[in-house]
Short mmCIF file of C-alpha atoms in Angstrom, two decimals:
data_model
loop_
_atom_site.label_atom_id
_atom_site.label_comp_id
_atom_site.label_asym_id
_atom_site.label_seq_id
_atom_site.Cartn_x
_atom_site.Cartn_y
_atom_site.Cartn_z
CA MET E 1 104.98 -6.14 65.88
CA ALA E 2 103.94 -3.16 63.58
CA ASN E 3 100.40 -1.22 63.92
CA THR E 4 98.55 -2.07 61.10
CA SER E 5 95.28 -1.04 62.97
CA GLN E 6 95.20 2.52 62.31
CA PRO E 7 94.99 2.21 58.48
CA VAL E 8 92.91 0.07 57.31
CA HIS E 9 90.25 2.71 59.65
CA ARG E 10 91.41 4.87 57.62
CA THR E 11 90.13 2.66 54.50
CA ALA E 12 87.05 1.97 55.60
CA LEU E 13 86.02 5.11 56.65
CA LEU E 14 86.44 6.19 53.47
CA ALA E 15 84.98 3.94 51.56
CA SER E 16 81.75 4.46 53.98
CA ALA E 17 82.05 7.80 52.79
CA VAL E 18 82.24 7.17 49.21
CA ALA E 19 79.64 5.11 49.64
CA LEU E 20 76.92 7.65 51.47
CA LEU E 21 77.83 9.74 48.64
CA GLY E 22 76.76 7.64 46.43
CA LEU E 23 73.78 7.09 47.14
CA LEU E 24 73.32 10.73 48.49
CA SER E 25 73.60 11.41 44.09
CA ALA E 26 71.40 8.50 43.40
CA CYS E 27 68.28 10.05 45.90
CA GLY E 28 68.82 13.39 44.81
CA SER E 29 68.68 12.81 40.82
CA GLU E 30 65.54 10.61 41.16
CA GLY E 31 64.05 13.72 43.61
CA SER E 32 64.67 16.12 40.84
CA THR E 33 62.85 14.26 37.98
CA SER E 34 60.04 15.75 36.42
CA SER E 35 57.59 14.37 33.47
CA ALA E 36 55.99 17.26 30.84
CA PRO E 37 52.29 16.83 31.14
CA GLN E 38 50.91 14.54 28.89
CA PRO E 39 48.61 16.31 26.29
CA THR E 40 44.83 15.47 26.94
CA GLU E 41 42.68 14.14 24.13
CA ALA E 42 39.49 15.34 22.96
CA PRO E 43 36.59 13.31 24.19
CA ARG E 44 34.96 10.68 21.03
CA THR E 45 31.71 9.49 20.44
CA THR E 46 31.51 5.90 20.16
CA SER E 47 28.89 3.88 18.80
CA PRO E 48 27.32 1.10 21.19
CA ASP E 49 26.92 -1.25 18.14
CA THR E 50 29.95 -1.66 16.45
CA GLY E 51 32.21 0.14 19.55
CA ALA E 52 34.18 2.63 16.78
CA SER E 53 34.89 6.41 17.00
CA THR E 54 32.56 8.47 15.27
CA ALA E 55 32.46 12.16 14.30
CA PRO E 56 29.26 13.84 15.20
CA ALA E 57 26.72 14.41 12.75
CA VAL E 58 25.85 17.56 10.87
CA THR E 59 21.70 17.46 10.21
CA THR E 60 21.23 20.66 6.74
CA ALA E 61 17.63 21.77 6.64
CA PRO E 62 15.75 19.58 3.73
CA ALA E 63 15.31 21.43 0.59
CA VAL E 64 12.44 23.04 0.10
CA THR E 65 10.91 22.82 -3.79
CA THR E 66 8.37 24.92 -4.98
CA ALA E 67 6.34 23.71 -8.68
CA PRO E 68 6.38 26.07 -10.84
CA SER E 69 3.07 27.91 -11.85
CA ASP E 70 1.98 27.06 -14.59
CA THR E 71 1.24 29.90 -16.18
CA ALA E 72 0.93 29.82 -20.31
CA GLY E 73 -1.59 27.09 -19.14
CA SER E 74 -3.19 29.73 -17.21
CA ALA E 75 -3.02 32.31 -19.69
CA SER E 76 -4.11 29.44 -22.76
CA ALA E 77 -6.99 29.05 -20.38
CA SER E 78 -8.28 32.49 -20.36
CA ALA E 79 -7.45 33.23 -23.81
CA ARG E 80 -9.87 30.29 -24.50
CA THR E 81 -13.12 31.58 -22.27
CA ASP E 82 -12.79 35.56 -22.48
CA GLY E 83 -12.88 38.58 -25.02
CA ARG E 84 -15.47 39.57 -28.14
CA CYS E 85 -15.62 37.39 -30.81
CA HIS E 86 -12.86 38.36 -33.61
CA THR E 87 -13.70 38.49 -37.76
CA SER E 88 -12.24 35.36 -38.65
CA GLU E 89 -13.87 33.55 -35.76
CA LEU E 90 -17.49 34.30 -37.48
CA ARG E 91 -19.54 33.73 -39.27
CA ALA E 92 -21.89 35.72 -41.62
CA ALA E 93 -25.48 34.80 -43.03
CA VAL E 94 -28.74 36.51 -44.00
CA GLY E 95 -31.94 35.15 -42.76
CA ARG E 96 -35.37 35.19 -45.37
CA VAL E 97 -36.77 38.38 -45.55
CA ASP E 98 -40.17 38.97 -42.55
CA PRO E 99 -42.06 41.27 -44.90
CA GLY E 100 -44.43 43.62 -42.81
CA ALA E 101 -46.51 46.80 -42.93
CA GLY E 102 -44.62 47.70 -45.90
CA GLN E 103 -42.03 46.65 -44.30
CA ARG E 104 -39.09 44.39 -45.44
CA ASN E 105 -37.00 42.85 -42.44
CA PHE E 106 -33.70 40.58 -42.53
CA PRO E 107 -32.07 38.51 -39.47
CA ILE E 108 -28.45 39.29 -40.12
CA VAL E 109 -26.76 36.31 -38.54
CA LEU E 110 -23.00 35.97 -36.01
CA THR E 111 -21.98 32.38 -35.90
CA ASN E 112 -19.49 31.40 -33.75
CA THR E 113 -16.97 28.71 -35.51
CA SER E 114 -14.32 28.90 -33.37
CA ASP E 115 -13.24 26.70 -30.74
CA ARG E 116 -12.99 29.15 -27.75
CA THR E 117 -16.23 30.82 -25.70
CA CYS E 118 -16.44 34.57 -26.80
CA THR E 119 -18.95 37.71 -26.47
CA LEU E 120 -20.53 40.03 -28.34
CA TYR E 121 -22.28 43.45 -27.54
CA GLY E 122 -23.75 46.83 -29.11
CA TYR E 123 -24.19 46.52 -33.18
CA PRO E 124 -22.57 44.91 -36.38
CA GLY E 125 -21.66 47.93 -39.32
CA ALA E 126 -23.40 46.51 -42.46
CA ALA E 127 -23.41 48.49 -45.65
CA PHE E 128 -24.71 47.35 -49.19
CA VAL E 129 -21.94 46.85 -51.83
CA ASP E 130 -22.09 46.40 -55.95
CA ALA E 131 -19.90 43.84 -57.79
CA SER E 132 -16.85 46.13 -57.74
CA GLY E 133 -17.25 46.70 -53.77
CA LYS E 134 -18.49 50.34 -54.49
CA GLN E 135 -20.96 51.05 -51.65
CA LEU E 136 -25.07 51.65 -52.29
CA GLY E 137 -26.55 54.32 -50.54
CA PRO E 138 -25.67 54.98 -46.67
CA ASP E 139 -25.03 53.29 -43.65
CA PRO E 140 -27.92 51.65 -41.89
CA GLU E 141 -29.38 53.99 -38.56
CA ARG E 142 -28.64 52.42 -35.30
CA ALA E 143 -31.94 51.36 -33.63
CA PRO E 144 -33.18 52.85 -30.20
CA ALA E 145 -32.45 49.57 -27.73
CA SER E 146 -30.04 48.72 -24.76
CA PRO E 147 -27.55 46.39 -25.97
CA GLU E 148 -26.31 43.43 -24.02
CA THR E 149 -23.45 41.26 -24.29
CA VAL E 150 -24.29 37.85 -25.32
CA THR E 151 -21.82 34.80 -25.13
CA LEU E 152 -21.47 32.71 -27.72
CA THR E 153 -20.01 28.98 -27.14
CA PRO E 154 -18.44 27.57 -29.75
CA GLY E 155 -21.31 27.02 -32.59
CA LYS E 156 -23.93 29.29 -31.32
CA SER E 157 -25.17 31.89 -32.98
CA ALA E 158 -26.66 35.90 -32.37
CA TRP E 159 -28.84 37.98 -34.77
CA ALA E 160 -29.28 42.15 -35.76
CA GLY E 161 -32.52 42.87 -37.59
CA LEU E 162 -31.96 45.16 -41.02
CA SER E 163 -34.87 46.54 -41.71
CA PHE E 164 -36.28 49.35 -44.69
CA SER E 165 -39.40 50.49 -46.13
CA SER E 166 -40.03 48.27 -49.70
CA PRO E 167 -38.51 50.51 -52.64
CA GLN E 168 -42.17 49.52 -54.28
CA ILE E 169 -44.63 51.49 -51.36
CA SER E 170 -42.33 54.15 -50.73
CA GLY E 171 -40.94 55.09 -54.02
CA ALA E 172 -37.26 55.73 -52.87
CA ARG E 173 -33.92 55.37 -55.69
CA THR E 174 -32.88 51.85 -55.86
CA ALA E 175 -30.04 49.82 -56.58
CA THR E 176 -29.50 45.97 -56.39
CA PRO E 177 -26.67 45.32 -54.12
CA ALA E 178 -24.32 41.92 -55.08
CA ALA E 179 -23.20 41.67 -51.61
CA LEU E 180 -23.57 42.70 -47.69
CA LEU E 181 -20.99 43.45 -45.38
CA VAL E 182 -21.93 42.58 -42.44
CA THR E 183 -18.71 43.73 -39.55
CA PRO E 184 -18.76 42.20 -36.28
CA PRO E 185 -19.52 44.72 -33.45
CA ASP E 186 -15.32 46.79 -32.05
CA GLU E 187 -14.03 44.52 -35.32
CA ARG E 188 -12.35 46.25 -38.57
CA ASP E 189 -12.95 43.41 -41.16
CA PRO E 190 -16.15 42.39 -42.63
CA ILE E 191 -17.10 40.07 -43.63
CA GLU E 192 -18.56 39.06 -47.13
CA VAL E 193 -22.26 37.96 -47.74
CA GLU E 194 -23.75 37.86 -50.78
CA TRP E 195 -27.14 39.39 -51.72
CA THR E 196 -30.49 37.66 -53.36
CA ALA E 197 -32.73 39.57 -51.67
CA GLY E 198 -33.10 41.91 -54.76
CA GLU E 199 -33.67 45.75 -54.86
CA VAL E 200 -32.56 47.58 -51.84
CA PRO E 201 -33.44 51.50 -50.73
CA VAL E 202 -30.31 54.02 -52.02
CA GLY E 203 -31.47 57.25 -51.67
CA GLY E 204 -34.47 59.82 -51.90
CA ASP E 205 -37.33 59.21 -49.58
CA GLU E 206 -38.14 57.13 -47.12
CA SER E 207 -34.86 55.22 -48.41
CA SER E 208 -33.27 54.94 -44.51
CA VAL E 209 -32.22 51.47 -43.31
CA SER E 210 -31.83 50.19 -39.94
CA VAL E 211 -29.87 48.03 -37.78
CA THR E 212 -30.41 46.49 -34.27
CA ALA E 213 -28.48 45.65 -31.33
CA LEU E 214 -27.28 42.01 -31.03
CA ASP E 215 -29.32 39.34 -29.66
CA ALA E 216 -29.22 36.02 -28.25
CA GLY E 217 -29.92 33.36 -31.59
CA THR E 218 -31.06 33.03 -35.39
CA GLY E 219 -33.63 35.50 -35.04
CA PRO E 220 -37.57 35.99 -34.74
#
């Protein structure tokens, strides 16, 4: 009878070796397997009310606005309350004669006809002229005085005294003017006022005419 136990034993050993080799290969593959690190996500803010993710709010400083200055309005207000009175803003008149001690005295009245307040300071200019505009006699002399600024609100007046010796007493050479030209202080343009008070001295002895500094009001 043939002996068959030895081949069977060899076959069993070979099968056991193959199985062990397969087991070792599987263990090696599992031990060598590695995974790449997973990227981490940046933290986000979650709204407690809705649960939705929100980006951080960006706060900006409030814009500062400056109200425009009313420089035009300020300049206009200043122009309406300051500065001297101009010829175009005034009306001139000659008041009634006030005779006394051989003198003839007349108030020259300047009235503010504008809608602003203005000022007068000093002496008005005065000149007698004939119908053609030619001056009669010299310029009046200025009576000694200490002028003061006169402030004229709209409608208010200032006056200066115009005086000369009565020609009938002085014996001066005379003429009858057609008008008196009145020039406000520091102005060049005169105001023409009709002259209706007769003769005035224009030459010879005691022919001088004088004018006083302006004062508030319309005369004595």
